[in-house]
Tab-separated table of C-alpha atoms in Angstrom:
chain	number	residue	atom	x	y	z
A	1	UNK	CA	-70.854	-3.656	4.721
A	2	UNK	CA	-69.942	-0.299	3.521
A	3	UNK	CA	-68.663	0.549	7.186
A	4	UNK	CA	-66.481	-2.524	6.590
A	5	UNK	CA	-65.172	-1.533	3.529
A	6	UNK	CA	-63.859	2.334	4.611
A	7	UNK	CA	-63.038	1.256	7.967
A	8	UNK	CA	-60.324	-1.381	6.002
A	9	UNK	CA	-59.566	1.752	3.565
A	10	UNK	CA	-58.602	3.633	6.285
A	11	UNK	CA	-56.431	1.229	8.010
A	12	UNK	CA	-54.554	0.684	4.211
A	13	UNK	CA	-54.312	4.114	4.270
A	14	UNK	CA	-52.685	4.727	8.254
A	15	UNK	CA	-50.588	1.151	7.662
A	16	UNK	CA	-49.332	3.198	4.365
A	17	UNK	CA	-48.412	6.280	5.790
A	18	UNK	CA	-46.687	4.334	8.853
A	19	UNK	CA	-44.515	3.003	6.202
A	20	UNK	CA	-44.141	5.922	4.016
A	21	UNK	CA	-42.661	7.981	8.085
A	22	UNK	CA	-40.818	4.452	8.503
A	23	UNK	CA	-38.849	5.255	5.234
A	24	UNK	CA	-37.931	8.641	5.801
A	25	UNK	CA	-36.438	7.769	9.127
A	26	UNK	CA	-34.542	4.585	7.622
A	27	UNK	CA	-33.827	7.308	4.507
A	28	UNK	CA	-31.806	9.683	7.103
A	29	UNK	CA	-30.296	7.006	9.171
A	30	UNK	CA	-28.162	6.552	5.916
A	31	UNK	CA	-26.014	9.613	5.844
A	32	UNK	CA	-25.314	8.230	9.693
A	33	UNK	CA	-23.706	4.774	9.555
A	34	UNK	CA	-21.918	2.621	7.467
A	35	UNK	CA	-20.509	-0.773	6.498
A	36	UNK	CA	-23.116	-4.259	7.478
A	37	UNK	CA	-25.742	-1.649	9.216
A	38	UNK	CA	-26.135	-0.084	6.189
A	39	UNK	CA	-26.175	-2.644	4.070
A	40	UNK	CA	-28.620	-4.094	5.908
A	41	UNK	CA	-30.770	-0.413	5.913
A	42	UNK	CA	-30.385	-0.334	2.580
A	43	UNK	CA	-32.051	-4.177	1.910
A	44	UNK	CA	-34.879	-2.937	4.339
A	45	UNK	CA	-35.808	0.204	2.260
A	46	UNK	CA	-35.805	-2.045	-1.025
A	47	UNK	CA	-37.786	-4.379	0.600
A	48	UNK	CA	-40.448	-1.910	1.319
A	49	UNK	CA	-42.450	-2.927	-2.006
A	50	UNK	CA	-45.832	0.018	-1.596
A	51	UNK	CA	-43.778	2.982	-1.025
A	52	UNK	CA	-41.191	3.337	-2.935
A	53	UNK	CA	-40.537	3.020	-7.001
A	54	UNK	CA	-38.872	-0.243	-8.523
A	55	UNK	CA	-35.833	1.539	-9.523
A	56	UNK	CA	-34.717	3.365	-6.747
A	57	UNK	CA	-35.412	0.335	-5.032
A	58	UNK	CA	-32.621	-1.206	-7.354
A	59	UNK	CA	-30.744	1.427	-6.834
A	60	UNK	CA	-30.750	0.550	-2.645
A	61	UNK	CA	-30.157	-2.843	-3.499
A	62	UNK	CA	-27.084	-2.267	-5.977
A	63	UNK	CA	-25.859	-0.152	-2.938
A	64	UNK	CA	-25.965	-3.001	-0.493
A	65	UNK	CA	-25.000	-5.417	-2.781
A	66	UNK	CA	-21.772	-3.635	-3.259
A	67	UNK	CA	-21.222	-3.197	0.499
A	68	UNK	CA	-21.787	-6.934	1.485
A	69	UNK	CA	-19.973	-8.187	-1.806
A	70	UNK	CA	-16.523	-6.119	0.312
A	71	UNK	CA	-17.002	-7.938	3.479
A	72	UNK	CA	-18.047	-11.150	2.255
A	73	UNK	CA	-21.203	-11.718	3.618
A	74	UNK	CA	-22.660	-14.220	1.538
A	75	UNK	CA	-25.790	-14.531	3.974
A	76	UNK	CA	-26.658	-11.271	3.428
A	77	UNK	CA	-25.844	-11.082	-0.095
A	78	UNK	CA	-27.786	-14.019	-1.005
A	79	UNK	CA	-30.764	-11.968	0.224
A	80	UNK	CA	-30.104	-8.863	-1.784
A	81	UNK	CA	-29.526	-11.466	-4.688
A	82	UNK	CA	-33.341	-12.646	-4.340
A	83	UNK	CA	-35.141	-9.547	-3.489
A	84	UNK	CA	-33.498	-8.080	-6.848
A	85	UNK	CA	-34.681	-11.002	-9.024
A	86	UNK	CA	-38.369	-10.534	-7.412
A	87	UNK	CA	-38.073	-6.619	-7.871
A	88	UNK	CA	-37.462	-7.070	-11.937
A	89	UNK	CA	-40.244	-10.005	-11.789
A	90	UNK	CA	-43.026	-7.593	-10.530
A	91	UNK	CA	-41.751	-4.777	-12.783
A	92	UNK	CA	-41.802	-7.190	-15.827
A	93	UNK	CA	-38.479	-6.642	-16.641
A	94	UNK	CA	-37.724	-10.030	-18.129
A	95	UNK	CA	-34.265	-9.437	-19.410
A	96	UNK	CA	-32.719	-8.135	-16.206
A	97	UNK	CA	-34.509	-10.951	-14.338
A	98	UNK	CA	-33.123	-13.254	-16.210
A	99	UNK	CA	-29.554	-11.495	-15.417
A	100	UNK	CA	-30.539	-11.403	-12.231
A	101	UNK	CA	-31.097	-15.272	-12.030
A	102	UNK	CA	-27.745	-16.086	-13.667
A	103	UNK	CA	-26.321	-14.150	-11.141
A	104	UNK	CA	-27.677	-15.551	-8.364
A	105	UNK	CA	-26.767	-19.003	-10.233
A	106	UNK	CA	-22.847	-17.636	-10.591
A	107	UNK	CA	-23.369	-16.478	-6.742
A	108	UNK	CA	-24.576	-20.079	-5.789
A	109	UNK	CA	-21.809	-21.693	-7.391
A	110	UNK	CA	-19.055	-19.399	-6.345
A	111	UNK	CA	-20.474	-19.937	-2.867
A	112	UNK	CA	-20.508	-23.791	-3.188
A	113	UNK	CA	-16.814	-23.598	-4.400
A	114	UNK	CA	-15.538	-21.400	-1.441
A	115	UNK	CA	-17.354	-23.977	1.280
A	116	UNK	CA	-15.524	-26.900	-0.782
A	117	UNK	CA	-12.383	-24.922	-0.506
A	118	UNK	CA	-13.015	-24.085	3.198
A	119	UNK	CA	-14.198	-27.733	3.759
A	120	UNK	CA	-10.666	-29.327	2.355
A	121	UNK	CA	-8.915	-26.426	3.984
A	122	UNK	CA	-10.302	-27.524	7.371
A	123	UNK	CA	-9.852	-31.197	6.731
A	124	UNK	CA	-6.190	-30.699	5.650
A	125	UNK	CA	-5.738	-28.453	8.930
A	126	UNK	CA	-7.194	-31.223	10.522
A	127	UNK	CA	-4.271	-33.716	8.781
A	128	UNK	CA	-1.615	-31.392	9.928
A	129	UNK	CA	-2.793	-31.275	13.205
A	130	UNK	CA	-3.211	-35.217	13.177
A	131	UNK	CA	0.487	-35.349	11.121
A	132	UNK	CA	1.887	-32.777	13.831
A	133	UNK	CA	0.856	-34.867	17.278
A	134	UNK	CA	1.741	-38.283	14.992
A	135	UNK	CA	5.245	-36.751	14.717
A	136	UNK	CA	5.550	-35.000	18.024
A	137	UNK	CA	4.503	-38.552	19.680
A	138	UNK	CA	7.274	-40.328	16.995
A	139	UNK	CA	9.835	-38.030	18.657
A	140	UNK	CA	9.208	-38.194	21.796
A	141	UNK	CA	8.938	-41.939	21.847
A	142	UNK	CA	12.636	-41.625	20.211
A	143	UNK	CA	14.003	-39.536	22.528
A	144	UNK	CA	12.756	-41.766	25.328
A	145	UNK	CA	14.029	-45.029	23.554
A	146	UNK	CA	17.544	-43.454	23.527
A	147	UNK	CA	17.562	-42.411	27.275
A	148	UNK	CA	16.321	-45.766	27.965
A	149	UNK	CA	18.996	-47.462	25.613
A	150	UNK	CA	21.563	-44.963	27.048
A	151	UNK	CA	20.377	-45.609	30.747
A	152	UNK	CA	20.276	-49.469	30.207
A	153	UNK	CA	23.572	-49.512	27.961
A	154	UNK	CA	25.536	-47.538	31.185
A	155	UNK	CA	23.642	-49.674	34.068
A	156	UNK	CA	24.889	-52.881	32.037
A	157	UNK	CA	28.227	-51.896	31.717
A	158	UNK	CA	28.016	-50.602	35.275
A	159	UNK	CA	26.933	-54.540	36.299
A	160	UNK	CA	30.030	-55.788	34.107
A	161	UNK	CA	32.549	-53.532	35.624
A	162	UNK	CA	30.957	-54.720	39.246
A	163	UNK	CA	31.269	-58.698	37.937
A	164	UNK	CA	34.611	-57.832	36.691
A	165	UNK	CA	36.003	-56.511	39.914
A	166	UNK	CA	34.221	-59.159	41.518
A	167	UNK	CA	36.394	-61.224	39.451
A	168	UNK	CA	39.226	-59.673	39.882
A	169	UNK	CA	38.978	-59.486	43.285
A	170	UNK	CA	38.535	-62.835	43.520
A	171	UNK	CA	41.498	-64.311	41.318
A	172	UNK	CA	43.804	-61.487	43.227
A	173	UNK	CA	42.584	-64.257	46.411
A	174	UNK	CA	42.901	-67.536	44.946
A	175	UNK	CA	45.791	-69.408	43.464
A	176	UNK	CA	45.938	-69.557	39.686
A	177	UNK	CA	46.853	-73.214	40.016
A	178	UNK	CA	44.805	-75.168	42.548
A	179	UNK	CA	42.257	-72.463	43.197
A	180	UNK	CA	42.694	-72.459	46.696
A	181	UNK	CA	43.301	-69.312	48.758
A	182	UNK	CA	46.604	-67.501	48.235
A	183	UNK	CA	48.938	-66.345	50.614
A	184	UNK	CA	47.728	-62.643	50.615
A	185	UNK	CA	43.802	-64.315	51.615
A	186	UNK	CA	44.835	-66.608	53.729
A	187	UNK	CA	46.775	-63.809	55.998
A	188	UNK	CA	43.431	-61.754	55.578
A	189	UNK	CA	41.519	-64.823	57.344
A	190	UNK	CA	43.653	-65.512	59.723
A	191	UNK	CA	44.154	-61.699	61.151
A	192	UNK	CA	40.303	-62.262	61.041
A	193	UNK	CA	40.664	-65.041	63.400
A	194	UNK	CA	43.055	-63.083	65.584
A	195	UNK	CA	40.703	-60.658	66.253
A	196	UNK	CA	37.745	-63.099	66.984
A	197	UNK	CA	39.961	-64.838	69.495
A	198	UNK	CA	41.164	-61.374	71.498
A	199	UNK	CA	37.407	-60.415	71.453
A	200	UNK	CA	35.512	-64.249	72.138
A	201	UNK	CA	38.334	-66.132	72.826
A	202	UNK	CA	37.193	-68.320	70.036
A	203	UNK	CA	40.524	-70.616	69.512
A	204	UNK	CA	41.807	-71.670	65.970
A	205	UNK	CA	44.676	-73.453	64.769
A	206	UNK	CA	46.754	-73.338	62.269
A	207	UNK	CA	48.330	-76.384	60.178
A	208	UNK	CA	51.392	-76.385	57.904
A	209	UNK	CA	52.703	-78.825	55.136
A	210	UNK	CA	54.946	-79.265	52.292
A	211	UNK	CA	56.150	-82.242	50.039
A	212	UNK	CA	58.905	-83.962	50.346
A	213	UNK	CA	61.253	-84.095	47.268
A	214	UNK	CA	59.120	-82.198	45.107
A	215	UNK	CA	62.077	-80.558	43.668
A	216	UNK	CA	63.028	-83.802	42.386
A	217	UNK	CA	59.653	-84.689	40.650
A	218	UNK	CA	59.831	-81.277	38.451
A	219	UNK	CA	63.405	-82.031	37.791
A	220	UNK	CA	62.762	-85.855	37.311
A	221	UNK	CA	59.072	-85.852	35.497
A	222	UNK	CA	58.371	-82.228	34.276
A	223	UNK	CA	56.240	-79.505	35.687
A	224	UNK	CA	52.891	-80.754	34.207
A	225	UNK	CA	53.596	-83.946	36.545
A	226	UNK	CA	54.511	-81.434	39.468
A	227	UNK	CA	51.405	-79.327	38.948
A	228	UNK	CA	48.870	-82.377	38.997
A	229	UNK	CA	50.454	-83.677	42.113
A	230	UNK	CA	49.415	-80.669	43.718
A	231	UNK	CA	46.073	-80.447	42.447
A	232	UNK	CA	45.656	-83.825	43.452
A	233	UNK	CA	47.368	-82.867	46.903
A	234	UNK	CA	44.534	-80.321	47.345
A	235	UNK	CA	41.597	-82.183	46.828
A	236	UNK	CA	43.175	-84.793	49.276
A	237	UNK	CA	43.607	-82.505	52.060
A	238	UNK	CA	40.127	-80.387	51.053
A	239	UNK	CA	38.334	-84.077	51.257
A	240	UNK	CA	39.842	-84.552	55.203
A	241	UNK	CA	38.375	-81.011	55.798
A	242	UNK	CA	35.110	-79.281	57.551
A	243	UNK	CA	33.739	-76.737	55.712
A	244	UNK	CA	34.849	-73.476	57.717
A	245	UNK	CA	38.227	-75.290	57.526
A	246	UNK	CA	40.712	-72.983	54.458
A	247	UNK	CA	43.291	-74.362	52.848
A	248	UNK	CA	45.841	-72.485	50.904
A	249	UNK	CA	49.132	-72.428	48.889
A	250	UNK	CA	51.775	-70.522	51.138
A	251	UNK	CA	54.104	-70.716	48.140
A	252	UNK	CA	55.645	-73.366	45.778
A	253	UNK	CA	54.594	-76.811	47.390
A	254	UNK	CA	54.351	-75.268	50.718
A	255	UNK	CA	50.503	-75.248	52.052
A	256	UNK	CA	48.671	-74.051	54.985
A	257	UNK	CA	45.214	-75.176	56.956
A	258	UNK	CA	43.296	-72.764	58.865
A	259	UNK	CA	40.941	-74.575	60.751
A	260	UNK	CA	38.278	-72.003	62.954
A	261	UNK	CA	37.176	-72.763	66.493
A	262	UNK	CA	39.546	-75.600	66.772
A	263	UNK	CA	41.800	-76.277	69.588
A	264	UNK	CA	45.805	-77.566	69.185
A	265	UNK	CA	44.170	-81.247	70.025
A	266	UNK	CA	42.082	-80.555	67.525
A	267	UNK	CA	44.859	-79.434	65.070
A	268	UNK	CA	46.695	-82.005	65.702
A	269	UNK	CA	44.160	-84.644	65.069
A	270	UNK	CA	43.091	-82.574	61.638
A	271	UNK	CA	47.242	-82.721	60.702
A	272	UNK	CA	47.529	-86.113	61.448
A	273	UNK	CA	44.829	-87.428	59.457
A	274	UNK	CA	46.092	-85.973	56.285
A	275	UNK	CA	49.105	-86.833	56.672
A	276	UNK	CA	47.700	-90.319	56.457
């Protein structure tokens, strides 16, 4: 038992003056570095509670307390915090432990206050960001909706300028009156004819008419009367007609057939039975 006894003595005494060698070394490393190494050097020499006294271990912890408080590291700090308090409780030094707990307390809080801040800084970061694509989508979709209302407004007025020519084009053809072909048309489809016959020999023939005394029924009964004889005229002669057969107004109450693939018997035959 007594063996027991001094052998554990003697390893108290070795493990003591390990530590006692492991100060000086951290004790000289000092003079070497600075800023969160030290700091942190510093919190390991006050934490070494056999060899050293309870004020100069305060004094290492005021040191790294002052360090960390300059870069912020709460972590770090809240360590140093605690190890002070316990230093003053195992020294009995009731009044600065008490300090020391209210400033731990005043640490806590401040703490608690920056992550709030931090917290509602992030989330209002994350607003702007959410406000910033929000807005960035809002204008792109506008500037899309005006190249598509610019792009549909031009290919709609593009169609009406195409219907209007269309139009155009096709009044410049007909006869204002009896919408038949006019005389300008008319020559158009019957050079067309030409050519088929040089090329096929495809015959056609052409039929001409006018009314007699019309000159007299204006004079006699107005122009209104005069117009819806020829209207009437026209629907006669259209009724006798095949549908490749044109009629149009050569001028005043002067009217030509062009009837396609038809031979002068034919003509004749087509002539004769409106004259009827």
């Amino acid at each position: 038992m007594r063996k027991f006894i001094f052998a554990l003595y003697m390893f108290c005494f070795l493990l003591n003056l390990s530590a006692i060698d492991n100060v000086g070394q951290l004790k000289s490393s000092l003079s070497k570095i600075e800023g969160l190494e030290k700091a942190k050097i510093l919190y390991r020499l006050a934490s070494y509670t056999d060899s050293l006294e309870a004020t100069e271990k305060i004094e290492y912890c005021a040191q790294a307390k002052s360090i960390v408080s300059d870069l912020n590291n709460y972590e770090l700090l809240s360590d140093i915090l605690v190890l002070e308090s316990k230093i003053y409780k195992e020294s009995n030094d009731i009044k600065k432990y008490s300090s020391s707990i209210e400033e731990y307390i005043e640490f806590y809080k401040k703490v608690t206050r920056l992550e709030i801040e931090s917290k509602k800084m992030q989330e209002s970061k994350q607003v702007l960001i959410r406000n910033s694509f929000i807005i960035g989508f809002l204008v792109i979709l506008n500037i899309a909706f005006i190249v598509y209302y610019r792009y549909r407004t031009k290919t709609i007025d593009h169609i009406k300028l195409i219907k209007a020519n269309k139009q155009l084009e096709e009044l410049s053809r007909k006869d204002p009156l009896t919408s038949i072909s006019n005389r300008r048309d008319i020559l158009e489809k019957i050079n067309y004819e030409t050519l088929r016959f040089e090329r096929n020999k495809k015959e056609f023939s052409l039929v001409m008419g006018d009314i007699d005394n019309f000159k007299s029924v204006n004079d006699n009964h107005g122009h209104e009367c005069g117009d819806y004889i020829l209207k009437a005229l026209v629907n006669t002669i259209i009724s006798g007609l095949r549908k490749q057969d044109i009629v149009g107004r050569w001028g005043g109450e002067e009217f030509i057939l062009l009837l396609p693939e038809t031979n002068l018997a034919g003509g004749e035959i087509a002539a004769e039975k409106i004259r009827k």
